[in-house]
Amino acid sequence: MLKVTLPDGKVREYSRRVRPADVAADIGPRLAKAVLAAEVDGQLIGANQPLPADGEITLRLITDKDPQALDLLRHSCAHIMARAVMRLFDGVQLAFGPTVGDGFYYDFQMEHKLSEEDFAKIEAEMARIVKEDEPFERVEMDRNEAVEFCRDLNQLLKVEHLEETLAGERRVSFYRQGEFVDLCRGPHLPSAGAVGAFKLMSVAGAYWKGDASRQQLQRLYGTAFFQKKQLDEHLKRLEEAKRRDHRLLGKQLELFMIDPEVGSGLVFWLPKGAVVRRELELFLYDELLRRGYQPVYTPVIGNVHLYETSGHYPYYKDTQFPPIEMDDGDRYLLRPMNCPHHVKIYQSKPRSYRELPLRLAEFGQVHRFEQSGELNGMVRVRGFTQDDAHIFCAEEQVADEFRGCLEMTQFVLKTLGLNDYRVRLGFRDPAQDKYVGDAATWQRAEEALENVCRGMDLPELHIERGEAAFYGPKADFIVADCIGRQWQLGTVQLDYNLPGPDRFDMEYIGADNAPHRPVMIHRAPFGSFERFVGMLIEHYAGAFPLWLAPEQVRVMVVSQKAEDYGRRVERRLAEAGLRAGGDYRAEKIGAKIRDAQLELIPYMFVIGGREADEENVAVRDRIEGDLGTMSLEAAVERLKKEIREKTVRSKD
RNA sequence: GCUAGCGUAGCUCAAUCGGCAGAGCAGUUGAUUUGUAAUCAACAGGUUGUGGGUUCAAGUCCCUCCGCUAGCUCCA
């Protein structure tokens, strides 16, 4: 006798052996048709997998309304795609085919080089499979038997997987659909027909088991939905992301450039982009001073020896510009981070406990030789400027200091209208050996960090093992922009190791007149100006809030007769500290407005004979349109207020 | 770095089977003097990313290098 408890609390009892599909059929014919899978005591199984013969279970039937259903659909669609590829090409070896973020992929090893030209053919074959609507049939067998089975199918990657990763399993499952069989944990849709809409997205290389030393496979990406309409919406979102691409907007709006002759990944801030950056720098600077930081400036290169001491050089040798070798044998490294220089300032004289916490801040330019394939506009570059600071404090000050750093980051994000973020605690993965320092120190640091964070009401705080820096645990802010894409930006890192005896061997004299070791905190609310501004361009779709806008107001004259008054208005705006431009071309006013709108200039002051007579301006807002006529002084005040308050406004 | 794709005017793109490199926007000049998202006209703009090869003939086909894009690996 099986007792099944449904989510509404109702209980059903069965003396015969049933499947979730049977339970659904009991409840009603509509549900019987709609059921795709089930959650049994929290575990996902297929609709046609048998339930236990007796005992008590809770059962939740899954239909296309459930969030998990989409993953199920996409996983099945990955099988459908693999089946189509195997029908079309010879000698296909299957690797893995999971779901990811907004779709799925399948990795293949095969002779034929897949390209986008093959997509139509593959999609047509997939459509045929979906139409045939054959069931996904689960087949279980012993692992040993499975090895032979895969060998017979000539699926050697699967054989390897069974013999290595799955060596500990006794039984494994396959899913069969017509002539197609694939080693797979499942579950799957009852049959292929539920796949309403799908599309192949791209083809790329991927390493077998994610290991760059192993062979490279061909990865085919696709996405799928229950309905065509949902697929169309998804494609529209991708278009929207493309429209916001900071590389295109950066070029269009003349914010930054990269010149291949100068070097890949080296950013030029053009005058308009430089305004955005400078405003952000001033904003941070103010905030740093308010919070007791002391700005410093340090060299952008340093003796390699320094980075050997810090441990950075050996750890990151491959991703640094190689050292500059001098005739006398000295070797200098383009600095890949700022901390060693700040440590040197700390060590430039004996320190007393009275000086702590010592907070040294620098917008420090650093260089890292990222692999060419990693470079991406402003968000992944080889030279960038961190909004960096290092806090040297006594152990008992760590909690307060760390909290202060997190609060500053929260304040900065809030000011910019970035309200959707989560905090990830990156801890050490004890199984890896890429860390410096002993286990006890790490434990102490991780506990201190976690305690601070738990006491702070940080959104979606979660721990990830293996995400720590090599010298200590950290808290990263992962920010979602207005269309939901996630960016890892600000970071606060706790460091008991660099000050330690094996590294810089730092100390201060305590109240007890004995030497003590300080603790270091590394922190950067933006991360880097390049990456942060790249993200901001996409977040705002190039339309910056007034306080950041390169050109805040454009004065435009209805006819050239009003030019004199227009230029007076422009001068008055400049006097008031506003960034104003003027348009005195022999164009119609409509054309000037259009150009200013396309340049995303927040305000337009339209000026003709009527305004000139009364010292007025007709104000047009980029978002709201015509705001009517007001006195020049009232308009100036209105803009100054918006700047002072750093108001973030958007069209949507 | 690896796999695949792409590279034509400042920008967006065209050029059939290998057969005279072209358009719109931007720019310059001239006309027009305009009231809330494009006034009209003329002019100018190119070693088709680089170097080589095949061919009577290469933007187009082949090879090399450079760069870009997507993904993989990496990210102090």
XYZ file of C-alpha atoms (C1' of nucleotides) in Angstrom:
728
model
C 0.000 0.000 0.000
C 1.413 3.387 -1.084
C 0.223 6.559 0.616
C 0.653 9.623 -1.580
C 0.352 13.108 -0.074
C -0.288 15.843 -2.643
C 0.707 19.510 -2.186
C -2.870 20.493 -1.252
C -2.696 18.020 1.652
C -5.014 15.471 0.060
C -3.928 11.874 0.459
C -4.407 9.069 -2.063
C -3.736 5.410 -1.457
C -2.764 2.776 -3.999
C -2.467 -0.940 -3.614
C -1.307 -1.449 -7.222
C 2.035 -0.172 -8.511
C 1.550 3.342 -9.979
C 3.496 6.030 -11.792
C 3.070 9.794 -11.366
C 1.182 9.740 -14.669
C -1.366 7.359 -13.130
C -1.857 9.624 -10.131
C -2.413 12.526 -12.513
C -4.950 10.491 -14.486
C -6.772 9.769 -11.225
C -7.077 13.454 -10.507
C -8.345 14.427 -13.933
C -7.930 14.010 -17.663
C -6.550 17.543 -18.162
C -3.789 16.936 -15.626
C -3.087 13.521 -17.130
C -2.325 15.262 -20.394
C -0.342 18.081 -18.835
C 1.870 16.142 -16.413
C 5.534 16.185 -17.458
C 7.349 14.928 -14.386
C 6.993 14.735 -10.632
C 8.793 15.649 -7.472
C 8.812 12.756 -5.029
C 9.934 13.825 -1.559
C 11.711 16.709 -3.251
C 13.395 14.594 -5.891
C 12.594 14.985 -9.566
C 11.529 11.877 -11.494
C 9.883 11.226 -14.836
C 6.106 10.981 -15.187
C 6.388 7.349 -16.228
C 8.884 6.181 -13.637
C 7.262 3.788 -11.163
C 6.630 5.021 -7.630
C 7.515 2.795 -4.678
C 5.109 -0.075 -4.064
C 4.442 0.953 -0.509
C 5.323 3.468 2.141
C 4.458 7.147 2.369
C 5.567 9.818 -0.069
C 4.799 13.414 -0.870
C 4.205 13.956 -4.554
C 4.110 17.132 -6.595
C 3.083 16.793 -10.215
C 4.990 19.033 -12.571
C 3.364 20.671 -15.585
C 4.656 23.318 -17.942
C 3.621 25.932 -15.367
C 6.407 24.892 -12.983
C 9.757 26.638 -13.158
C 11.578 23.279 -13.238
C 9.610 22.260 -16.295
C 11.639 24.483 -18.594
C 14.870 22.745 -17.603
C 13.232 19.414 -18.215
C 12.100 20.532 -21.650
C 15.521 21.862 -22.560
C 17.280 18.766 -21.382
C 14.995 16.693 -23.571
C 15.566 19.117 -26.414
C 19.319 18.558 -26.040
C 18.662 14.867 -26.652
C 16.505 15.702 -29.646
C 19.302 17.853 -31.031
C 21.876 15.128 -30.467
C 19.598 12.628 -32.180
C 19.226 14.939 -35.174
C 22.990 15.460 -35.382
C 23.580 11.703 -35.266
C 21.069 11.179 -38.055
C 22.783 13.779 -40.233
C 26.461 13.082 -39.618
C 28.623 9.997 -39.305
C 30.882 8.988 -36.446
C 29.336 11.222 -33.805
C 30.635 10.653 -30.273
C 28.346 12.022 -27.582
C 29.846 13.848 -24.611
C 27.550 15.845 -22.295
C 24.329 17.691 -22.999
C 23.052 19.641 -20.004
C 20.848 22.704 -19.625
C 22.428 26.057 -18.892
C 21.184 29.567 -18.023
C 18.759 30.184 -20.834
C 19.073 27.086 -22.960
C 21.089 23.932 -23.377
C 24.055 22.533 -25.214
C 25.430 19.230 -26.336
C 29.124 18.461 -26.848
C 30.096 16.206 -29.728
C 33.259 14.736 -31.063
C 32.882 14.303 -34.807
C 34.707 14.560 -38.090
C 32.425 17.151 -39.703
C 33.105 20.746 -38.588
C 29.778 22.165 -37.523
C 28.989 25.689 -38.630
C 25.930 27.899 -38.621
C 25.229 26.755 -42.155
C 24.312 23.373 -40.692
C 21.736 24.857 -38.308
C 18.785 24.909 -40.718
C 19.355 21.277 -41.593
C 19.671 20.219 -37.952
C 16.637 22.255 -36.922
C 14.566 20.672 -39.705
C 15.562 17.217 -38.474
C 14.724 18.221 -34.887
C 11.316 19.478 -36.029
C 10.712 16.064 -37.601
C 11.632 14.322 -34.331
C 9.361 16.602 -32.310
C 6.508 15.934 -34.723
C 7.018 12.166 -34.493
C 6.447 12.634 -30.751
C 8.123 9.412 -29.708
C 8.329 8.696 -25.955
C 11.538 9.060 -23.919
C 11.983 5.643 -22.447
C 14.082 5.087 -19.334
C 16.307 2.021 -19.284
C 18.285 1.088 -16.184
C 21.179 -1.335 -16.090
C 24.250 -2.305 -14.058
C 27.258 -0.135 -14.640
C 29.348 -3.018 -15.985
C 26.620 -3.876 -18.414
C 26.412 -0.183 -19.385
C 30.117 -0.072 -20.215
C 29.660 -2.953 -22.655
C 26.501 -1.382 -24.001
C 28.276 1.907 -24.756
C 31.218 0.078 -26.260
C 28.822 -1.728 -28.608
C 27.330 1.633 -29.547
C 30.884 2.886 -30.125
C 30.276 5.727 -27.650
C 33.788 5.779 -26.237
C 33.481 9.068 -24.331
C 30.559 7.545 -22.443
C 32.649 4.443 -21.746
C 35.372 6.666 -20.316
C 32.850 8.573 -18.202
C 31.346 5.334 -16.858
C 34.765 3.947 -16.011
C 36.142 7.099 -14.413
C 33.623 9.481 -12.902
C 30.822 6.960 -12.460
C 33.108 4.156 -11.284
C 31.415 4.146 -7.883
C 27.855 3.748 -9.212
C 26.177 0.338 -9.264
C 23.275 1.128 -11.551
C 23.000 3.791 -14.219
C 20.203 4.900 -16.517
C 19.840 5.464 -20.239
C 17.138 7.245 -22.145
C 15.983 5.767 -25.403
C 14.043 7.500 -28.094
C 13.648 5.428 -31.238
C 17.120 4.604 -32.538
C 18.750 7.105 -30.150
C 20.056 5.956 -26.758
C 22.015 8.128 -24.357
C 23.518 7.581 -20.940
C 21.610 10.091 -18.836
C 20.386 10.543 -15.298
C 17.136 12.131 -16.491
C 14.371 12.750 -16.020
C 12.902 13.676 -19.368
C 9.600 14.733 -20.826
C 7.203 11.854 -21.442
C 7.637 12.434 -25.192
C 9.213 14.835 -27.673
C 5.987 16.515 -28.736
C 5.891 18.868 -25.730
C 8.775 20.886 -27.155
C 6.876 23.817 -28.579
C 9.671 25.979 -29.955
C 13.410 25.682 -30.196
C 16.317 27.336 -31.935
C 19.990 26.582 -32.351
C 22.008 29.553 -31.171
C 25.709 29.030 -31.773
C 28.523 26.559 -32.137
C 31.750 26.741 -30.163
C 34.640 24.677 -28.953
C 34.651 23.180 -25.467
C 37.088 20.910 -23.699
C 36.142 17.376 -22.698
C 35.238 17.546 -19.014
C 36.203 21.230 -18.966
C 39.892 20.388 -18.944
C 42.059 22.461 -21.279
C 44.621 19.652 -21.481
C 42.047 17.248 -22.956
C 40.669 17.106 -26.471
C 38.429 19.844 -27.718
C 34.860 19.001 -28.655
C 32.276 20.837 -30.717
C 29.575 22.393 -28.606
C 26.210 23.212 -30.112
C 24.085 25.685 -28.150
C 20.334 25.935 -28.412
C 17.331 27.097 -26.496
C 13.788 25.809 -26.224
C 10.425 26.801 -24.822
C 6.947 25.367 -24.467
C 5.541 28.044 -26.726
C 6.714 29.917 -29.781
C 5.705 33.169 -28.115
C 8.149 32.585 -25.247
C 10.954 31.893 -27.700
C 10.166 35.140 -29.523
C 10.286 37.035 -26.235
C 13.622 35.440 -25.430
C 15.030 36.463 -28.810
C 13.711 39.958 -28.239
C 15.573 40.115 -24.916
C 18.756 39.116 -26.716
C 18.156 41.923 -29.202
C 17.712 44.307 -26.281
C 21.026 43.180 -24.801
C 22.649 43.750 -28.171
C 21.201 47.247 -28.324
C 22.865 47.987 -24.988
C 26.250 46.532 -25.903
C 28.808 48.880 -24.375
C 31.205 48.267 -27.254
C 28.706 49.651 -29.770
C 27.423 52.424 -27.510
C 30.960 53.309 -26.505
C 31.786 53.882 -30.138
C 28.543 55.641 -31.042
C 28.646 57.970 -28.050
C 32.411 58.425 -28.290
C 33.061 57.248 -24.748
C 36.117 55.056 -25.264
C 38.146 53.306 -27.927
C 40.680 50.528 -28.294
C 43.313 50.758 -31.000
C 44.703 47.421 -32.176
C 47.945 49.088 -33.176
C 48.477 50.256 -29.590
C 47.423 46.916 -28.227
C 44.453 44.685 -27.549
C 42.730 45.246 -24.261
C 44.217 48.710 -23.699
C 41.482 51.295 -23.227
C 41.504 54.929 -24.362
C 39.022 57.078 -22.457
C 37.753 59.630 -24.980
C 36.740 63.075 -23.657
C 33.106 62.090 -23.088
C 33.976 58.800 -21.395
C 36.563 60.620 -19.310
C 33.812 62.875 -17.935
C 31.856 59.862 -16.722
C 34.929 58.380 -15.132
C 36.002 61.645 -13.520
C 32.553 62.162 -11.981
C 32.687 58.647 -10.554
C 36.196 59.265 -9.234
C 35.143 62.494 -7.525
C 32.124 60.765 -6.032
C 34.263 57.940 -4.631
C 36.956 60.326 -3.477
C 34.461 62.298 -1.405
C 33.196 59.117 0.102
C 36.701 57.832 0.874
C 37.645 61.043 2.678
C 34.421 60.953 4.640
C 35.272 57.424 5.760
C 38.785 58.161 6.943
C 40.823 56.925 3.997
C 44.076 58.623 3.008
C 44.740 58.896 -0.720
C 48.227 57.930 -1.930
C 49.946 57.672 -5.304
C 52.435 54.907 -6.008
C 54.489 53.732 -9.029
C 52.945 51.548 -11.740
C 56.009 49.288 -11.900
C 58.027 47.624 -9.204
C 60.905 45.229 -8.730
C 59.916 41.612 -9.390
C 61.309 40.782 -5.969
C 58.374 42.591 -4.385
C 55.860 40.358 -6.158
C 57.853 37.278 -5.297
C 57.491 38.296 -1.660
C 53.769 38.909 -2.020
C 53.386 35.598 -3.833
C 51.648 37.142 -6.835
C 54.494 36.630 -9.270
C 54.808 32.869 -8.960
C 51.029 32.394 -8.767
C 50.117 34.505 -11.777
C 53.266 34.387 -13.886
C 51.319 33.340 -16.993
C 48.881 36.207 -16.860
C 51.370 39.017 -16.345
C 53.308 41.075 -18.845
C 56.811 39.595 -18.625
C 59.332 41.498 -16.480
C 61.408 44.298 -17.960
C 65.054 43.176 -17.774
C 67.643 45.872 -17.120
C 71.331 45.722 -18.075
C 72.379 45.487 -14.436
C 70.170 42.453 -13.927
C 67.310 44.203 -12.132
C 63.875 43.029 -13.221
C 60.788 45.202 -13.036
C 57.198 44.101 -13.314
C 54.316 46.192 -14.585
C 52.324 45.975 -11.400
C 49.467 43.472 -11.572
C 47.959 44.786 -8.320
C 48.507 47.636 -5.877
C 48.777 45.939 -2.508
C 52.573 45.477 -2.311
C 53.114 49.209 -2.814
C 50.639 50.056 -0.087
C 52.356 47.569 2.175
C 55.614 49.434 1.509
C 54.004 52.676 2.668
C 52.852 50.911 5.817
C 56.371 49.640 6.393
C 58.047 52.992 5.668
C 58.158 53.682 9.393
C 57.420 51.882 12.658
C 53.667 51.805 13.269
C 51.858 52.217 16.551
C 48.445 50.809 17.457
C 47.363 54.433 17.701
C 47.663 54.787 13.917
C 45.357 51.876 13.169
C 43.274 51.384 11.241
C 45.437 52.852 8.489
C 43.372 53.162 5.319
C 45.353 53.836 2.146
C 43.409 54.513 -1.056
C 44.588 54.784 -4.627
C 42.904 54.634 -8.006
C 45.747 52.424 -9.074
C 46.410 51.412 -12.627
C 47.415 47.780 -13.023
C 48.254 45.518 -15.968
C 47.542 41.867 -16.468
C 48.193 39.899 -19.606
C 44.800 38.287 -20.070
C 44.554 35.595 -22.744
C 43.532 37.058 -26.096
C 40.294 35.084 -26.141
C 39.216 36.709 -22.868
C 39.369 40.295 -24.007
C 36.025 42.009 -24.294
C 35.479 45.742 -24.791
C 36.000 47.552 -21.509
C 34.877 44.737 -19.272
C 37.844 42.443 -19.804
C 41.065 44.297 -20.562
C 44.825 44.181 -20.056
C 45.256 47.553 -18.371
C 42.749 48.890 -15.870
C 42.341 51.118 -12.873
C 41.116 49.708 -9.610
C 39.285 51.923 -7.129
C 41.575 50.247 -4.658
C 42.324 50.664 -0.973
C 44.035 48.636 1.715
C 43.144 48.793 5.339
C 45.750 47.783 7.888
C 44.181 47.158 11.243
C 44.448 45.282 14.496
C 42.709 41.953 14.705
C 40.006 43.305 17.002
C 39.199 46.002 14.432
C 38.612 43.584 11.578
C 34.870 43.205 12.049
C 34.183 46.950 12.109
C 36.465 47.647 9.182
C 35.086 44.851 7.068
C 31.558 46.014 7.817
C 32.528 49.558 6.827
C 33.776 48.322 3.455
C 30.591 46.392 2.775
C 28.500 49.413 3.760
C 30.443 51.694 1.456
C 29.928 49.287 -1.435
C 26.207 49.120 -0.694
C 26.011 52.905 -0.595
C 27.793 53.252 -3.919
C 25.581 50.698 -5.659
C 22.447 52.299 -4.274
C 23.470 55.747 -5.471
C 23.822 54.436 -9.006
C 20.437 52.735 -8.959
C 21.955 49.247 -8.837
C 19.528 47.769 -6.346
C 19.538 44.185 -7.499
C 22.624 42.392 -6.239
C 23.725 39.449 -4.172
C 26.774 38.825 -2.041
C 28.955 35.781 -2.467
C 31.363 34.685 0.223
C 34.353 33.122 -1.477
C 35.944 30.581 0.858
C 38.861 28.263 0.477
C 38.382 24.838 -1.039
C 40.529 22.660 1.250
C 40.950 20.144 -1.588
C 42.960 22.655 -3.642
C 46.509 23.686 -2.931
C 46.549 27.123 -4.547
C 46.376 29.006 -1.255
C 49.013 30.449 1.032
C 48.819 30.272 4.824
C 47.836 27.583 7.290
C 44.417 26.072 7.823
C 43.909 27.629 11.269
C 44.470 31.142 9.940
C 42.037 30.519 7.126
C 39.427 29.208 9.480
C 39.790 32.299 11.667
C 39.460 34.611 8.653
C 36.456 32.796 7.208
C 34.658 32.815 10.544
C 35.336 36.507 11.097
C 34.059 37.335 7.629
C 30.968 35.219 7.881
C 30.035 36.653 11.274
C 30.214 40.198 9.971
C 28.141 39.384 6.901
C 25.494 37.421 8.827
C 24.992 40.431 11.045
C 24.379 42.763 8.129
C 21.261 41.803 6.204
C 23.050 41.370 2.875
C 20.804 40.136 0.085
C 21.125 36.482 -0.929
C 24.286 35.896 1.032
C 25.770 32.544 0.118
C 29.076 30.745 0.515
C 31.064 29.333 -2.368
C 34.014 27.086 -1.689
C 36.986 27.534 -3.987
C 36.175 31.183 -4.740
C 38.647 32.692 -2.269
C 41.654 34.777 -3.298
C 44.890 32.888 -2.766
C 45.661 34.936 0.358
C 42.260 35.062 2.010
C 38.471 34.768 1.883
C 36.396 37.489 0.262
C 32.934 38.920 -0.209
C 32.027 39.698 -3.846
C 29.099 41.804 -4.950
C 27.362 40.290 -7.938
C 25.167 42.947 -9.470
C 22.274 42.406 -11.870
C 21.768 45.192 -14.398
C 18.325 46.395 -15.466
C 17.868 43.524 -17.908
C 18.964 40.928 -15.406
C 22.502 40.177 -16.509
C 24.937 39.518 -13.691
C 28.238 41.257 -13.225
C 30.865 40.531 -10.615
C 32.000 43.961 -9.523
C 32.955 45.117 -6.042
C 34.981 42.978 -3.704
C 36.143 43.041 -0.093
C 38.913 40.626 0.820
C 40.264 39.647 4.188
C 43.954 38.861 4.370
C 45.852 37.364 7.288
C 48.586 36.087 5.016
C 50.389 38.929 3.240
C 51.205 40.577 6.600
C 52.533 37.232 7.828
C 56.135 36.150 8.464
C 56.430 34.278 5.129
C 55.321 37.326 3.181
C 55.839 40.943 4.197
C 56.283 40.253 7.908
C 54.466 43.400 9.002
C 54.027 44.637 12.535
C 52.912 47.420 14.803
C 53.640 48.199 18.436
C 50.639 47.586 20.647
C 49.514 49.299 23.843
C 51.459 46.569 25.662
C 54.661 47.866 24.016
C 55.051 44.547 22.217
C 55.003 43.902 18.443
C 51.781 42.630 16.889
C 50.808 41.647 13.380
C 48.229 43.746 11.541
C 45.450 42.287 9.398
C 44.911 43.557 5.850
C 41.656 44.212 4.045
C 41.700 44.667 0.274
C 38.614 46.351 -1.122
C 37.271 47.939 -4.317
C 33.576 48.889 -4.555
C 33.704 49.188 -8.362
C 36.401 46.631 -8.975
C 37.816 48.576 -11.884
C 36.670 51.768 -13.571
C 36.839 50.098 -16.974
C 34.678 47.157 -16.083
C 32.299 49.215 -13.965
C 31.715 51.891 -16.588
C 31.294 49.174 -19.234
C 28.555 47.686 -17.085
C 27.012 51.117 -16.415
C 26.830 51.855 -20.149
C 24.827 48.672 -20.624
C 22.722 49.201 -17.510
C 21.711 52.712 -18.579
C 21.760 51.804 -22.305
C 24.092 54.777 -22.718
C 21.631 57.255 -21.149
C 23.497 58.321 -18.016
C 21.862 60.061 -15.081
C 22.310 63.824 -15.280
C 25.243 63.970 -12.850
C 27.241 61.547 -15.021
C 26.120 62.667 -18.484
C 29.066 63.933 -20.581
C 26.893 66.690 -22.045
C 24.128 67.631 -19.632
C 22.299 70.295 -21.617
C 22.263 71.273 -25.241
C 21.280 74.801 -26.102
C 19.653 74.934 -29.533
C 18.361 77.916 -31.408
C 15.193 77.908 -33.470
C 16.873 80.142 -36.019
C 20.281 81.689 -36.206
C 18.695 85.003 -35.241
C 18.670 83.791 -31.629
C 22.366 82.850 -31.645
C 23.514 85.719 -29.435
C 21.057 84.884 -26.667
C 21.845 81.169 -27.101
C 25.521 81.779 -26.498
C 24.688 83.855 -23.421
C 22.615 80.963 -22.066
C 25.486 78.581 -22.734
C 27.881 80.826 -20.809
C 25.475 81.058 -17.893
C 25.206 77.250 -17.779
C 28.980 76.870 -17.778
C 29.190 79.422 -14.938
C 26.718 77.331 -12.957
C 29.023 74.323 -13.399
C 26.842 72.548 -15.931
C 28.267 70.794 -18.952
C 26.501 72.491 -21.849
C 26.839 72.337 -25.603
C 25.250 74.493 -28.276
C 23.722 73.788 -31.666
C 23.687 76.872 -33.933
C 23.615 75.050 -37.261
C 21.363 76.258 -40.047
C 19.078 73.297 -39.416
C 15.438 73.098 -38.497
C 14.758 72.728 -34.774
C 13.350 69.228 -35.359
C 16.683 68.068 -36.717
C 18.605 69.504 -33.777
C 16.252 67.833 -31.313
C 16.567 64.552 -33.121
C 20.348 64.679 -33.025
C 20.391 65.552 -29.308
C 17.905 62.770 -28.542
C 20.061 60.261 -30.399
C 23.092 61.464 -28.473
C 21.105 60.768 -25.285
C 21.595 64.290 -23.915
C 19.382 64.626 -20.828
C 18.125 68.206 -21.375
C 17.612 70.488 -24.354
C 17.078 74.202 -24.016
C 15.171 75.417 -27.069
C 15.641 79.095 -27.727
C 13.989 81.448 -30.197
C 12.892 85.067 -30.323
C 10.181 84.506 -27.692
C 12.674 83.222 -25.072
C 15.305 85.826 -25.840
C 12.903 88.664 -25.053
C 12.079 87.332 -21.556
C 15.377 85.651 -20.453
C 13.529 82.339 -20.659
C 14.297 78.905 -22.004
C 11.931 76.253 -23.373
C 13.076 73.089 -21.589
C 12.852 69.729 -23.280
C 13.549 66.620 -21.257
C 15.045 63.611 -23.039
C 12.530 61.312 -21.372
C 9.405 63.438 -20.855
C 9.634 65.699 -23.892
C 8.595 69.350 -23.821
C 8.407 70.687 -20.233
C 7.348 74.180 -21.284
C 8.986 77.554 -20.872
C 10.598 78.776 -17.663
C 13.096 81.410 -16.634
C 16.741 80.580 -17.308
C 17.486 80.748 -13.571
C 14.656 78.365 -12.690
C 15.902 75.918 -15.308
C 19.483 76.107 -13.978
C 18.245 75.491 -10.438
C 16.180 72.525 -11.551
C 19.197 70.855 -13.178
C 21.528 71.643 -10.294
C 19.133 70.005 -7.886
C 18.917 66.865 -10.006
C 22.717 66.717 -10.125
C 23.107 67.317 -6.393
C 20.681 64.506 -5.609
C 22.252 62.205 -8.220
C 18.770 61.296 -9.372
C 18.518 58.193 -11.516
C 15.645 58.372 -13.985
C 14.861 56.067 -16.858
C 12.329 55.733 -19.628
C 10.931 52.400 -18.481
C 45.914 30.035 -25.590
C 42.039 26.567 -28.056
C 37.532 25.805 -31.589
C 34.341 28.128 -35.064
C 32.829 32.464 -37.683
C 33.834 37.364 -39.437
C 37.116 41.673 -41.478
C 34.748 46.543 -48.011
C 34.628 54.686 -46.855
C 34.426 57.661 -39.980
C 29.523 54.465 -39.121
C 25.728 50.774 -41.068
C 25.855 47.810 -45.154
C 25.748 46.332 -50.931
C 28.750 44.255 -55.033
C 24.998 37.662 -59.076
C 29.091 32.357 -61.430
C 35.957 35.293 -60.302
C 34.726 40.373 -64.897
C 34.852 48.727 -64.295
C 34.302 48.820 -55.796
C 28.612 51.182 -54.663
C 24.533 53.329 -51.346
C 22.545 55.677 -46.875
C 24.166 58.288 -42.640
C 28.260 61.255 -40.827
C 31.868 65.162 -43.099
C 32.894 69.736 -46.266
C 30.748 73.732 -49.252
C 26.542 76.485 -50.943
C 21.407 77.753 -50.609
C 17.512 78.051 -46.828
C 16.374 81.203 -41.193
C 13.171 77.416 -39.676
C 9.156 76.456 -32.790
C 9.929 70.280 -30.263
C 12.734 63.353 -33.542
C 15.701 64.063 -40.297
C 15.368 71.239 -45.443
C 17.561 70.964 -50.371
C 21.829 70.547 -53.542
C 26.890 69.858 -54.835
C 31.554 67.962 -53.432
C 34.775 64.831 -51.131
C 35.613 60.188 -49.009
C 38.947 53.260 -50.694
C 46.197 49.945 -51.463
C 38.547 45.851 -49.885
C 42.850 44.181 -42.230
C 48.408 42.387 -43.648
C 51.792 39.595 -46.653
C 52.006 35.909 -50.297
C 49.803 32.405 -54.046
C 46.320 30.638 -58.172
C 44.267 33.258 -62.639
C 44.036 36.865 -68.806
C 41.394 38.955 -64.501
C 40.669 38.376 -57.090
C 36.612 42.201 -52.407
C 35.232 37.162 -54.161
C 39.373 31.069 -54.553
C 43.986 29.057 -51.505
C 47.897 29.896 -47.611
C 50.332 33.163 -43.584
C 49.960 36.746 -39.996
C 46.984 40.590 -37.383
C 42.394 42.032 -35.348
C 37.277 41.299 -33.935
C 32.949 38.127 -32.313
C 30.806 33.732 -29.728
C 32.087 29.850 -26.618
C 35.818 26.916 -23.811
C 39.940 27.330 -20.196
C 41.581 31.395 -16.703
C 40.446 35.655 -13.494
C 45.121 38.269 -7.649
